[in-house]
Amino acid sequence: MPFQQGLENILCSDSIQWVAFTAKGGQGKTTCACAAAVQVALRRPTARVLVISTDPAHNVSDAFAQRFSRDPQVVRGFDNLYAVEIDPERDFANTDLGRALLPPTGDRAPGGDGAADSALDAEDPLGLAGIVSELITTVPGIDEALSFGQMMKSVQEMDYDLIVFDMAPTGHALKLLSFPSVLERGLRRLLDLRTRMAPMLNMASSMMGMSLEGGASAFDAEIVGKMEELLGIVRRVDEQFRDARRTAFVCVCMPEFLSVYETERLLRELKRLHMHCGNLLINQVLWVNDAASAASPRDSLYVPVALSGERVGYAATELYESRVQIQQKYLQQIEDLYGEDFHITRMPMWMNEVRGVADLRAFGEALMQDSGIRPPEPLESATAESSLRNVVAQRSLELIIASGKGNVGKTTTTAALAVHLAEESPRGRRVLLVSTDPAHSLSDAFGQNFSRVLTREHLHSSDAVDEAMRPVRAEGIRGRGQLDVLEIDTADFLRDLHQAVPPAGESAAANDGAESDPRTAMAAAMLGAAPSEVIRDLLQAVPGIDDAIAFTRLMQRIQALDYDVVVLDTAPTGHTLRLLSFPSLLQRGLDKLEEVRQRFSGPLSMAASLAGNMGMPGAADGARPDQELAERLRTMQQTILQVVKQFQDAERTTFICVCIAEFLSVYETERLVQDLAEYGIDTHNVVVNQLFAAQASEAERVAMVQSRVAMQQRYLHQIDELYARDLRLCVLPLETQEVRGVEALRHFGQRILP
């Protein structure tokens, strides 16, 4: 199929109900989604169109220059276009299931209404509501998964002809698309738990001389009813996402290596999930009319098409100057925000992509010196050095973490810094560079494969994590230093969940036959299952707990390795903040699990007493099975506390925020800085990347633009070879002005629906 076909095939279709835009971070996905929605609303005035943002770092409000919330609001200037931004953590308490799982007992406060509290206790004397709600609301991930289900329930109830999804960056989007099956498995486990707890509830109610009619059973029935309702919804959602007649996916990319690589990965994953993508938008193509010397005869296929009355392309100097003016505005904003308290490292745009050790070495040297690029009005009070030299000079640092919005050069910055740390010391430093970004890019940055693909034998063996944690030595490092690299897939650490809370059989084997302990057998009869099995099922029933434990265990493994400094390349901002919140969230979750264990201690003590009175052998020997489990939970808590302590120790850990001088990136950086401060994590470095120097000569400006044009054309040829037979391809230009507001979106959207 040729280029320039636009999205008519899906946006003008009568059968398509959902269109999902997804991409690597920083590709212009939100702009394309909003511009497409504007065009549909204009061309189909009788159709009701809704834009939904599921990206943790919402940008729909910024694209329309209008604030949106969790409830659909009409876009100014339209009567048939609406927008909504979903915040799962904030919204979960307001869902039907959230209200069922958050009983009024959670709102009690000292000095409250004692009579009301007594009434609540009378309604739920066994504490079932507290157990279930505490587990569900404190373990990381469950709010997001349940909110997704509730969101899709609301979507199905909405009366819209077309819904446009602005998805999160690739890794998070794929996780979101897997929520229907994950949530179905999780809810089934919780329903199974209810069945298992029934014998305990019946026995306890009998011993207390009460009936389960009303109160607890009514609450239980309400939860089950909501869960079963949600199960039906997620099944229908999964079915619609897989139905190419009703749902279409649009991938957005840029003509750069990492973007093309991740687009290929995204398309493979969508195919594996049986979800159809038939359109690819290639965004931010340099549209230059005086770069003929860098073009080939076929390049006319790979440039945007001029709209009616519009001249074809821009002059190289004009395009360069337009980006300088945009960047100068945001450089000034960055200076005003951070000039007094932060080291601001301003990095120039490079003529070519930074790939390979030689390029990384040069980029790292640039990080250590002042580029000379300045905002229009530098702060006179700013005294901090304009480089990352302060990071290198702080010899006590053991952990350096970098994050930022997608496509700002975060991986390049961390890789270059790691090379410099390994090479700069005469004695040589032992440096470990680790990627926790689901879309690993370190191999691409170095031009060397660092990924470890575990064999089938390793995947099912006890040394899987050890194998995954074997670093790969980076080639080409000078001097006496050492640089090792790890690209970590946290799925390799999921087995740690079983190590922390093993199945009853494994626990028995480790406890010299504890499975035959008469107390365990009697407690299992009372609970409907072995105590460790009950709590393990509670853990595994909730999506997200595995990620939290895996991250904690990963940090523990990293701390145990013998390196002078570790440089951590994290995922884009929204995922990074979630990752950093795992230690405290997991600690709270384990505290709640310990409370549940203590609630089970009654039946276990009763079982031990009965077993002893009946003269069962071994009834008085050793620790109770739940005590062994409690010790494992306490060990996990100590690990978490160690991770938190290091993250908050400014002498040992620092954070580098990487951004570019554009509105969305600056906005997200400020959000990141504020959230890091709330976590008590040190950050005093901001790297502003990809800057066009205002003082460059005309020849330098033309050379820069033409070099980038030639680079883009190589990848446009590659995109043509990879996708032109199977996908409809549309080329969108890098505009001379930011695309913000309805008018700019309308103009930009005409290229999507010409």
PDB file of C-alpha atoms in Angstrom, residues 150-263:
ATOM      1  CA  GLN A 150     -15.133  -0.169  35.924  1.00  0.00           C
ATOM      2  CA  MET A 151     -14.001   2.369  33.314  1.00  0.00           C
ATOM      3  CA  MET A 152     -14.844  -0.037  30.520  1.00  0.00           C
ATOM      4  CA  LYS A 153     -18.209  -0.657  32.167  1.00  0.00           C
ATOM      5  CA  SER A 154     -18.833   3.093  32.037  1.00  0.00           C
ATOM      6  CA  VAL A 155     -17.613   3.231  28.425  1.00  0.00           C
ATOM      7  CA  GLN A 156     -20.073   0.548  27.388  1.00  0.00           C
ATOM      8  CA  GLU A 157     -22.879   2.447  29.068  1.00  0.00           C
ATOM      9  CA  MET A 158     -21.971   5.732  27.337  1.00  0.00           C
ATOM     10  CA  ASP A 159     -23.937   6.796  24.308  1.00  0.00           C
ATOM     11  CA  TYR A 160     -21.121   7.647  21.863  1.00  0.00           C
ATOM     12  CA  ASP A 161     -20.741   6.744  18.215  1.00  0.00           C
ATOM     13  CA  LEU A 162     -16.941   6.714  18.346  1.00  0.00           C
ATOM     14  CA  ILE A 163     -14.537   6.493  21.293  1.00  0.00           C
ATOM     15  CA  VAL A 164     -10.895   7.432  20.757  1.00  0.00           C
ATOM     16  CA  PHE A 165      -8.444   5.998  23.320  1.00  0.00           C
ATOM     17  CA  ASP A 166      -5.221   7.864  24.002  1.00  0.00           C
ATOM     18  CA  MET A 167      -3.252   4.904  25.361  1.00  0.00           C
ATOM     19  CA  ALA A 168      -0.202   4.988  27.617  1.00  0.00           C
ATOM     20  CA  PRO A 169       3.326   4.387  26.204  1.00  0.00           C
ATOM     21  CA  THR A 170       3.974   0.926  24.773  1.00  0.00           C
ATOM     22  CA  GLY A 171       4.851  -1.087  27.898  1.00  0.00           C
ATOM     23  CA  HIS A 172       1.993   0.310  29.978  1.00  0.00           C
ATOM     24  CA  ALA A 173      -0.472   0.106  27.082  1.00  0.00           C
ATOM     25  CA  LEU A 174       0.228  -3.592  26.579  1.00  0.00           C
ATOM     26  CA  LYS A 175      -0.245  -4.163  30.306  1.00  0.00           C
ATOM     27  CA  LEU A 176      -3.556  -2.277  30.119  1.00  0.00           C
ATOM     28  CA  LEU A 177      -4.715  -4.401  27.200  1.00  0.00           C
ATOM     29  CA  SER A 178      -3.924  -7.538  29.201  1.00  0.00           C
ATOM     30  CA  PHE A 179      -6.024  -6.370  32.168  1.00  0.00           C
ATOM     31  CA  PRO A 180      -9.210  -8.161  31.027  1.00  0.00           C
ATOM     32  CA  SER A 181      -7.585 -11.605  31.239  1.00  0.00           C
ATOM     33  CA  VAL A 182      -5.501 -10.675  34.314  1.00  0.00           C
ATOM     34  CA  LEU A 183      -8.519  -9.270  36.114  1.00  0.00           C
ATOM     35  CA  GLU A 184     -10.637 -12.282  35.232  1.00  0.00           C
ATOM     36  CA  ARG A 185      -8.043 -14.596  36.782  1.00  0.00           C
ATOM     37  CA  GLY A 186      -7.727 -12.367  39.852  1.00  0.00           C
ATOM     38  CA  LEU A 187     -11.456 -12.106  40.451  1.00  0.00           C
ATOM     39  CA  ARG A 188     -11.874 -15.835  40.037  1.00  0.00           C
ATOM     40  CA  ARG A 189      -9.296 -16.362  42.772  1.00  0.00           C
ATOM     41  CA  LEU A 190     -11.148 -14.000  45.091  1.00  0.00           C
ATOM     42  CA  LEU A 191     -14.394 -15.825  44.419  1.00  0.00           C
ATOM     43  CA  ASP A 192     -12.614 -19.089  45.168  1.00  0.00           C
ATOM     44  CA  LEU A 193     -11.321 -17.562  48.408  1.00  0.00           C
ATOM     45  CA  ARG A 194     -14.901 -16.797  49.458  1.00  0.00           C
ATOM     46  CA  THR A 195     -15.769 -20.458  48.954  1.00  0.00           C
ATOM     47  CA  ARG A 196     -12.757 -21.545  50.989  1.00  0.00           C
ATOM     48  CA  MET A 197     -13.602 -19.203  53.843  1.00  0.00           C
ATOM     49  CA  ALA A 198     -17.182 -20.431  54.093  1.00  0.00           C
ATOM     50  CA  PRO A 199     -16.393 -23.339  56.495  1.00  0.00           C
ATOM     51  CA  MET A 200     -14.463 -21.023  58.829  1.00  0.00           C
ATOM     52  CA  LEU A 201     -17.300 -18.486  58.825  1.00  0.00           C
ATOM     53  CA  ASN A 202     -19.891 -21.158  59.520  1.00  0.00           C
ATOM     54  CA  MET A 203     -17.867 -22.657  62.381  1.00  0.00           C
ATOM     55  CA  ALA A 204     -17.081 -19.230  63.867  1.00  0.00           C
ATOM     56  CA  SER A 205     -20.700 -18.115  63.660  1.00  0.00           C
ATOM     57  CA  SER A 206     -21.828 -21.360  65.284  1.00  0.00           C
ATOM     58  CA  MET A 207     -19.326 -20.919  68.129  1.00  0.00           C
ATOM     59  CA  MET A 208     -20.457 -17.315  68.605  1.00  0.00           C
ATOM     60  CA  GLY A 209     -24.110 -18.412  68.667  1.00  0.00           C
ATOM     61  CA  MET A 210     -25.069 -16.202  65.726  1.00  0.00           C
ATOM     62  CA  SER A 211     -26.501 -16.546  62.246  1.00  0.00           C
ATOM     63  CA  LEU A 212     -24.856 -15.392  59.032  1.00  0.00           C
ATOM     64  CA  GLU A 213     -28.171 -14.258  57.615  1.00  0.00           C
ATOM     65  CA  GLY A 214     -28.091 -10.519  56.863  1.00  0.00           C
ATOM     66  CA  GLY A 215     -24.950  -8.577  57.935  1.00  0.00           C
ATOM     67  CA  ALA A 216     -21.788 -10.384  56.863  1.00  0.00           C
ATOM     68  CA  SER A 217     -23.477 -12.670  54.363  1.00  0.00           C
ATOM     69  CA  ALA A 218     -25.252  -9.722  52.775  1.00  0.00           C
ATOM     70  CA  PHE A 219     -21.948  -7.862  52.456  1.00  0.00           C
ATOM     71  CA  ASP A 220     -20.355 -11.021  51.063  1.00  0.00           C
ATOM     72  CA  ALA A 221     -23.165 -11.403  48.544  1.00  0.00           C
ATOM     73  CA  GLU A 222     -22.788  -7.776  47.462  1.00  0.00           C
ATOM     74  CA  ILE A 223     -19.067  -8.211  46.788  1.00  0.00           C
ATOM     75  CA  VAL A 224     -19.635 -11.435  44.880  1.00  0.00           C
ATOM     76  CA  GLY A 225     -22.398  -9.830  42.843  1.00  0.00           C
ATOM     77  CA  LYS A 226     -20.182  -6.895  41.870  1.00  0.00           C
ATOM     78  CA  MET A 227     -17.306  -9.216  41.005  1.00  0.00           C
ATOM     79  CA  GLU A 228     -19.453 -11.426  38.828  1.00  0.00           C
ATOM     80  CA  GLU A 229     -20.856  -8.363  37.088  1.00  0.00           C
ATOM     81  CA  LEU A 230     -17.317  -7.102  36.429  1.00  0.00           C
ATOM     82  CA  LEU A 231     -16.256 -10.519  35.123  1.00  0.00           C
ATOM     83  CA  GLY A 232     -18.959 -10.317  32.485  1.00  0.00           C
ATOM     84  CA  ILE A 233     -17.837  -6.816  31.517  1.00  0.00           C
ATOM     85  CA  VAL A 234     -14.161  -7.666  31.102  1.00  0.00           C
ATOM     86  CA  ARG A 235     -15.065 -10.629  28.923  1.00  0.00           C
ATOM     87  CA  ARG A 236     -17.095  -8.352  26.623  1.00  0.00           C
ATOM     88  CA  VAL A 237     -14.290  -5.755  26.616  1.00  0.00           C
ATOM     89  CA  ASP A 238     -11.712  -8.369  25.663  1.00  0.00           C
ATOM     90  CA  GLU A 239     -13.984  -9.596  22.894  1.00  0.00           C
ATOM     91  CA  GLN A 240     -14.454  -6.096  21.472  1.00  0.00           C
ATOM     92  CA  PHE A 241     -10.742  -5.251  21.595  1.00  0.00           C
ATOM     93  CA  ARG A 242     -10.118  -8.387  19.504  1.00  0.00           C
ATOM     94  CA  ASP A 243     -12.904  -7.645  17.017  1.00  0.00           C
ATOM     95  CA  ALA A 244     -11.360  -5.818  14.030  1.00  0.00           C
ATOM     96  CA  ARG A 245     -14.824  -4.851  12.810  1.00  0.00           C
ATOM     97  CA  ARG A 246     -15.488  -2.777  15.928  1.00  0.00           C
ATOM     98  CA  THR A 247     -12.021  -1.791  17.232  1.00  0.00           C
ATOM     99  CA  ALA A 248      -8.985  -0.418  15.393  1.00  0.00           C
ATOM    100  CA  PHE A 249      -5.483   0.302  16.658  1.00  0.00           C
ATOM    101  CA  VAL A 250      -3.316   3.099  15.268  1.00  0.00           C
ATOM    102  CA  CYS A 251       0.441   3.072  15.920  1.00  0.00           C
ATOM    103  CA  VAL A 252       2.325   6.375  15.931  1.00  0.00           C
ATOM    104  CA  CYS A 253       6.085   6.480  15.419  1.00  0.00           C
ATOM    105  CA  MET A 254       8.930   8.748  14.326  1.00  0.00           C
ATOM    106  CA  PRO A 255      11.589   7.979  11.690  1.00  0.00           C
ATOM    107  CA  GLU A 256      14.262   7.120  14.271  1.00  0.00           C
ATOM    108  CA  PHE A 257      15.844   3.788  15.165  1.00  0.00           C
ATOM    109  CA  LEU A 258      14.428   3.313  18.683  1.00  0.00           C
ATOM    110  CA  SER A 259      10.947   4.358  17.586  1.00  0.00           C
ATOM    111  CA  VAL A 260      10.895   1.977  14.607  1.00  0.00           C
ATOM    112  CA  TYR A 261      12.262  -0.833  16.791  1.00  0.00           C
ATOM    113  CA  GLU A 262       9.591  -0.340  19.463  1.00  0.00           C
ATOM    114  CA  THR A 263       6.843  -0.033  16.851  1.00  0.00           C
TER     115      THR A 263
END
